Short mmCIF file of C-alpha atoms and ligand atoms in Angstrom, two decimals:
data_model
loop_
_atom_site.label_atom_id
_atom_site.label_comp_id
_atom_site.label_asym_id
_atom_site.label_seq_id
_atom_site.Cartn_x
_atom_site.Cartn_y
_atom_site.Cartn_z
CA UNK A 1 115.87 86.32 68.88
CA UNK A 2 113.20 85.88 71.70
CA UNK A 3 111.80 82.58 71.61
CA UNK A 4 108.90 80.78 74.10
CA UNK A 5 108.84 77.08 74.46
CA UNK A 6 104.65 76.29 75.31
CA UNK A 7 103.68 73.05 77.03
CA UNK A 8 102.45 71.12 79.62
CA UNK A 9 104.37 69.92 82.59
CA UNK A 10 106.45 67.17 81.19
CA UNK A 11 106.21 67.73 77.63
CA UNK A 12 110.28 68.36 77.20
CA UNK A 13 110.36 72.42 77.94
CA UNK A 14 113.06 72.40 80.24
CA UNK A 15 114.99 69.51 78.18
CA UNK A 16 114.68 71.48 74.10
CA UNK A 17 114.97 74.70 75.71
CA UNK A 18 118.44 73.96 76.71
CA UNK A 19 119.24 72.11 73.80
CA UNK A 20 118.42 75.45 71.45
CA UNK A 21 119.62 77.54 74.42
CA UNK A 22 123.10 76.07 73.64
CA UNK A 23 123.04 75.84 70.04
CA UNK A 24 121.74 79.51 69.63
CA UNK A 25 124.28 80.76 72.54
CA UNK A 26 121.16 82.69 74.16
CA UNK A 27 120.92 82.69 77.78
CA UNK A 28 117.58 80.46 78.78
CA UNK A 29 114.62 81.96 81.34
CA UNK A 30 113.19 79.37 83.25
CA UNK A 31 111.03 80.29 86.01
CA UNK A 32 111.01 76.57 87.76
CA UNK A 33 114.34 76.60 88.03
CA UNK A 34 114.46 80.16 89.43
CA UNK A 35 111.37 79.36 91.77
CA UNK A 36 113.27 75.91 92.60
CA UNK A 37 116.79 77.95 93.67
CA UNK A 38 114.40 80.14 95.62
CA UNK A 39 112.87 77.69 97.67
CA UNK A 40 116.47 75.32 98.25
CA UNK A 41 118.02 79.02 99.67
CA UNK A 42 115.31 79.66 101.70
CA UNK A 43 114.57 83.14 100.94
CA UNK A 44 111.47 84.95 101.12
CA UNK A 45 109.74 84.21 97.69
CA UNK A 46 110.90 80.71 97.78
CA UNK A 47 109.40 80.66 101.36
CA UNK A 48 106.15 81.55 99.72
CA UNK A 49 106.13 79.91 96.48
CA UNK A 50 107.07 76.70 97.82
CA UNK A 51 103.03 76.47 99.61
CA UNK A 52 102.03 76.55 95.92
CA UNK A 53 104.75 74.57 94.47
CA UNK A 54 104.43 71.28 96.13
CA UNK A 55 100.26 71.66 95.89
CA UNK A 56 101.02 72.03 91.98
CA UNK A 57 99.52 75.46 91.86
CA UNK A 58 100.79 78.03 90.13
CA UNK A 59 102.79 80.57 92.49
CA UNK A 60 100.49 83.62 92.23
CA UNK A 61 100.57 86.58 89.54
CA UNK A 62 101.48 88.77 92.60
CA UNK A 63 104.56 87.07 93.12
CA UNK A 64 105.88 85.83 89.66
CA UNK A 65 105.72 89.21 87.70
CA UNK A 66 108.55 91.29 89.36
CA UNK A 67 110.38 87.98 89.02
CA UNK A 68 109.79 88.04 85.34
CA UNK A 69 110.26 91.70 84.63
CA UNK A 70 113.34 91.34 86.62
CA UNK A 71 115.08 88.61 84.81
CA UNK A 72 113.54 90.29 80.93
CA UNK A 73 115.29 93.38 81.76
CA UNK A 74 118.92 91.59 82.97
CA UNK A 75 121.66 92.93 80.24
CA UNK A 76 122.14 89.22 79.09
CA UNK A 77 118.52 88.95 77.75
CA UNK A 78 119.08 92.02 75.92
CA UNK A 79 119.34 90.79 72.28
CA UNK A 80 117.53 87.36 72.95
CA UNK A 81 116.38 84.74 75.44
CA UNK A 82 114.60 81.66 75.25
CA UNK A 83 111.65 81.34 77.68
CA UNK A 84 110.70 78.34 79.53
CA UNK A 85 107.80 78.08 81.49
CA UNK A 86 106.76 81.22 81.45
CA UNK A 87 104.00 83.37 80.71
CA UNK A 88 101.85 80.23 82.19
CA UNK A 89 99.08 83.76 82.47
CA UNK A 90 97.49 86.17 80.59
CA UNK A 91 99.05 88.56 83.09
CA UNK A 92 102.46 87.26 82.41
CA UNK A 93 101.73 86.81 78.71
CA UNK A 94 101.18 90.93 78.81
CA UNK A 95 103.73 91.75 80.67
CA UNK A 96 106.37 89.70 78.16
CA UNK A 97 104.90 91.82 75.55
CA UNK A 98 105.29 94.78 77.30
CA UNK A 99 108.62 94.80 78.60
CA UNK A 100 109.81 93.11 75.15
CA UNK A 101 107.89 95.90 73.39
CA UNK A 102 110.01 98.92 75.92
CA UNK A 103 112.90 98.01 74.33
CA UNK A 104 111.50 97.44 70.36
CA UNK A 105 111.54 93.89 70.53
CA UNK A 106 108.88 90.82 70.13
CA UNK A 107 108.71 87.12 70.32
CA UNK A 108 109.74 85.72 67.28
CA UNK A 109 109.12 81.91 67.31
CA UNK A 110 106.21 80.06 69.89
CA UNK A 111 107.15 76.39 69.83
CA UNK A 112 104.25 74.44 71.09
CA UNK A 113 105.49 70.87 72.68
CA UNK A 114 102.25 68.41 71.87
CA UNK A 115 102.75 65.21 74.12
CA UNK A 116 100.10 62.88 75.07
CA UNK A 117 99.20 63.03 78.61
CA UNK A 118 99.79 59.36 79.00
CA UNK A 119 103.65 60.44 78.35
CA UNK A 120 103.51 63.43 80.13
CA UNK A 121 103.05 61.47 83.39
CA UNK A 122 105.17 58.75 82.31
CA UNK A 123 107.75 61.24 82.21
CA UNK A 124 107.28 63.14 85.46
CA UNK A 125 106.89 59.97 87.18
CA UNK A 126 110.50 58.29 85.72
CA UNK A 127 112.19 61.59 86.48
CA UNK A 128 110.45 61.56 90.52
CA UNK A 129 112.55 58.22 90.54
CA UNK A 130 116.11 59.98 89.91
CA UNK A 131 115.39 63.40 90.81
CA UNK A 132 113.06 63.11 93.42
CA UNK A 133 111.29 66.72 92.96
CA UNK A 134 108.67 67.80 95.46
CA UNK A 135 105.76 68.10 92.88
CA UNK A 136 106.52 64.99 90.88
CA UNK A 137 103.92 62.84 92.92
CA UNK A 138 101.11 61.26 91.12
CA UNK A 139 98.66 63.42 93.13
CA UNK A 140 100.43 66.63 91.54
CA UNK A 141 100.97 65.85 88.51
CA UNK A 142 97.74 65.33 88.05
CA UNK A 143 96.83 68.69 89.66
CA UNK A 144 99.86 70.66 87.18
CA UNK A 145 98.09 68.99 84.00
CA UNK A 146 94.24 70.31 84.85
CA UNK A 147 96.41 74.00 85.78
CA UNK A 148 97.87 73.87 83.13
CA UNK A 149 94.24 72.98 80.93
CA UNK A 150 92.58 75.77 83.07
CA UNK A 151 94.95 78.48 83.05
CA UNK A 152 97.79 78.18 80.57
CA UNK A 153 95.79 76.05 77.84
CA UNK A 154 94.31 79.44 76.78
CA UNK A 155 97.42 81.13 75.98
CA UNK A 156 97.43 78.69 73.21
CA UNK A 157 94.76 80.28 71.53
CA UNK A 158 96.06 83.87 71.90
CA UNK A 159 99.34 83.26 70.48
CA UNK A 160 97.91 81.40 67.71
CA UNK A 161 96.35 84.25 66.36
CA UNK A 162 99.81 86.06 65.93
CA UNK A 163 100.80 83.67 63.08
CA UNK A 164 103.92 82.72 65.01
CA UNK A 165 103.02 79.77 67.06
CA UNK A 166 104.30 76.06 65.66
CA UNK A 167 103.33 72.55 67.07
CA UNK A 168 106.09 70.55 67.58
CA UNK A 169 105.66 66.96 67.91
CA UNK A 170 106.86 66.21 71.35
CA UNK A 171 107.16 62.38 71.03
CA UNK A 172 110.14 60.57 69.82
CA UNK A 173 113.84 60.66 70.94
CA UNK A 174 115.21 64.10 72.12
CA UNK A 175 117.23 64.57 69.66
CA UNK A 176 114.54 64.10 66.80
CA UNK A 177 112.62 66.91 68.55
CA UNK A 178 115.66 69.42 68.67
CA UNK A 179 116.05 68.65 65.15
CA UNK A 180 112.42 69.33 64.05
CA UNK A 181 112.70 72.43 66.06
CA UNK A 182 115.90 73.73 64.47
CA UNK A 183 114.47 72.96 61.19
CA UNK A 184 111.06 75.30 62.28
CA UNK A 185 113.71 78.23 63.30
CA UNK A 186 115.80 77.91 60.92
CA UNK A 187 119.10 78.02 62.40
P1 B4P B 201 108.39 73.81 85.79
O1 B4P B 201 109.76 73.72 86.32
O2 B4P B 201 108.16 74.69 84.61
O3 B4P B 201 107.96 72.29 85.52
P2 B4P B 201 107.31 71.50 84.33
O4 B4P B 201 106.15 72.22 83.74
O5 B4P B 201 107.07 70.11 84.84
O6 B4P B 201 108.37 71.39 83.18
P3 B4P B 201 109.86 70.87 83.15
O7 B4P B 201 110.55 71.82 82.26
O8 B4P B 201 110.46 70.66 84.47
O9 B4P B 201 109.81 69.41 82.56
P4 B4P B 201 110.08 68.94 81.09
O10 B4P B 201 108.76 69.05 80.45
O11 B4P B 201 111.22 69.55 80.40
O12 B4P B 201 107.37 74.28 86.94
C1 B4P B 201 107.34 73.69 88.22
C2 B4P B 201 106.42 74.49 89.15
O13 B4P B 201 106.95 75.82 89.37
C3 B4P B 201 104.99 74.75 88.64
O14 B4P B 201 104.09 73.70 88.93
C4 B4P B 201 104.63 76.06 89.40
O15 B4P B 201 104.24 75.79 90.72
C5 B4P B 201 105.93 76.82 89.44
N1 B4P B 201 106.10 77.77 88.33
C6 B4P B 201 107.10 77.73 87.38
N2 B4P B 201 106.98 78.77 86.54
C7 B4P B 201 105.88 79.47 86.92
C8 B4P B 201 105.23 80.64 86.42
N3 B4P B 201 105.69 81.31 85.36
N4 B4P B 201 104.12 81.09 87.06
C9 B4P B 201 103.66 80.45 88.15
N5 B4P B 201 104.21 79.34 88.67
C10 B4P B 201 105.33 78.85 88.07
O16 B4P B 201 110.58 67.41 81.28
C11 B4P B 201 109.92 66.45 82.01
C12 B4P B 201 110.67 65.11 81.98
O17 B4P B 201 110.56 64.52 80.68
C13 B4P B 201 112.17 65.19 82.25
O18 B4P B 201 112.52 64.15 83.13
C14 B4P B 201 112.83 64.95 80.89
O19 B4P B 201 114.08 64.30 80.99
C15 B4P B 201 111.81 64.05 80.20
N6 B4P B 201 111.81 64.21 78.73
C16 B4P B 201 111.85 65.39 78.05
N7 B4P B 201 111.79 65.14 76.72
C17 B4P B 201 111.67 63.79 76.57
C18 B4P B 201 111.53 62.92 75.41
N8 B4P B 201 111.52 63.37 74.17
N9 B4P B 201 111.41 61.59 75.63
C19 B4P B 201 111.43 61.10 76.90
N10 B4P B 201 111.57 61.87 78.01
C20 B4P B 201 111.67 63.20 77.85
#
């Protein structure tokens, strides 16, 4: 079972996608964290990404889609995976379907996290306190939400089309979310 957690920055991605991660025993995808492990070690993409990173870009197309195709093709994603901020494109929204298509399989469930952006900030700004992450200023958050309106936003309306997308209410506890969200899967 593939399935893509959608939302803005701070709508709870990261937070359900381990939850269901867990419960389904799928390995999770998460291209912040891989982009994050880059940039603490120093190597070459996480000596590049980290320019775009702490701006609140997005790290460029160029740079993200071996990543992707890299980690889609890893023997642990064979027979499922759930995705977490990624595609954030229409470049990396193809290339999921294609390398998902090479091997005869689709995304199954799009869970689309619908937070107010008066919460969304709230958020990013109470977790800047503990975790003290490079692009959780108030001058880039605010730079990750229009990004995120400009170039992810779309994707919203191209996966809607497929009949598979659901909003999920992203306000309330944690725990009520994971529940609504196991109830939308189904297991
Ligand atoms: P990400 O790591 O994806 O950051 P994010 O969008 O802020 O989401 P995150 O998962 O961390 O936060 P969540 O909403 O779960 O990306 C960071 C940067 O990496 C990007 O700006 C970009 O530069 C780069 N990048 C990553 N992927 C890329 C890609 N594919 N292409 C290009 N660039 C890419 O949680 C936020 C906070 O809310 C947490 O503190 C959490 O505890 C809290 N929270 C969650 N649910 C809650 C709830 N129900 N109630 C209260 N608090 C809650």
């Amino acid at each position: 079972m593939f399935v893509l957690i959608l939302g803005a920055p701070g709508s709870g991605k990261g937070t359900q996608g381990k939850i269901l991660a867990e419960r389904l025993q799928l390995p999770k995808i998460t291209t912040g964290d891989i982009l994050r492990a880059a940039v603490k070690d120093g190597t070459p993409l996480g000596k590049d990404a980290k320019k775009f990173m702490d701006q609140g870009q997005l790290v460029p197309d160029a740079l993200i889609l071996e990543l992707i195709k890299g980690e889609l093709t890893k023997p642990e994603a064979k027979n499922g995976a759930i995705f977490d901020g990624f595609p954030r494109t229409a470049a990396q929204a193809e290339l999921v379907d294609k390398v998902l298509g090479a091997e005869g399989n689709r995304l199954n469930h799009i869970l689309l996290l619908d937070v107010p952006e008066e919460e969304m900030v709230r958020r990013m700004v109470g977790r800047a306190a503990v975790e003290r992450r490079s692009d959780d200023t108030p001058e880039t958050i605010k730079t990750r939400l229009e990004v995120y309106q400009r170039d992810t936003a779309p994707l919203v309306a191209h996966y809607a089309q497929r009949g598979i997308m659901r909003r999920v209410p992203g306000t309330g506890s944690i725990d009520q979310i994971a529940e609504e969200i196991k109830r939308i899967i189904g297991r």
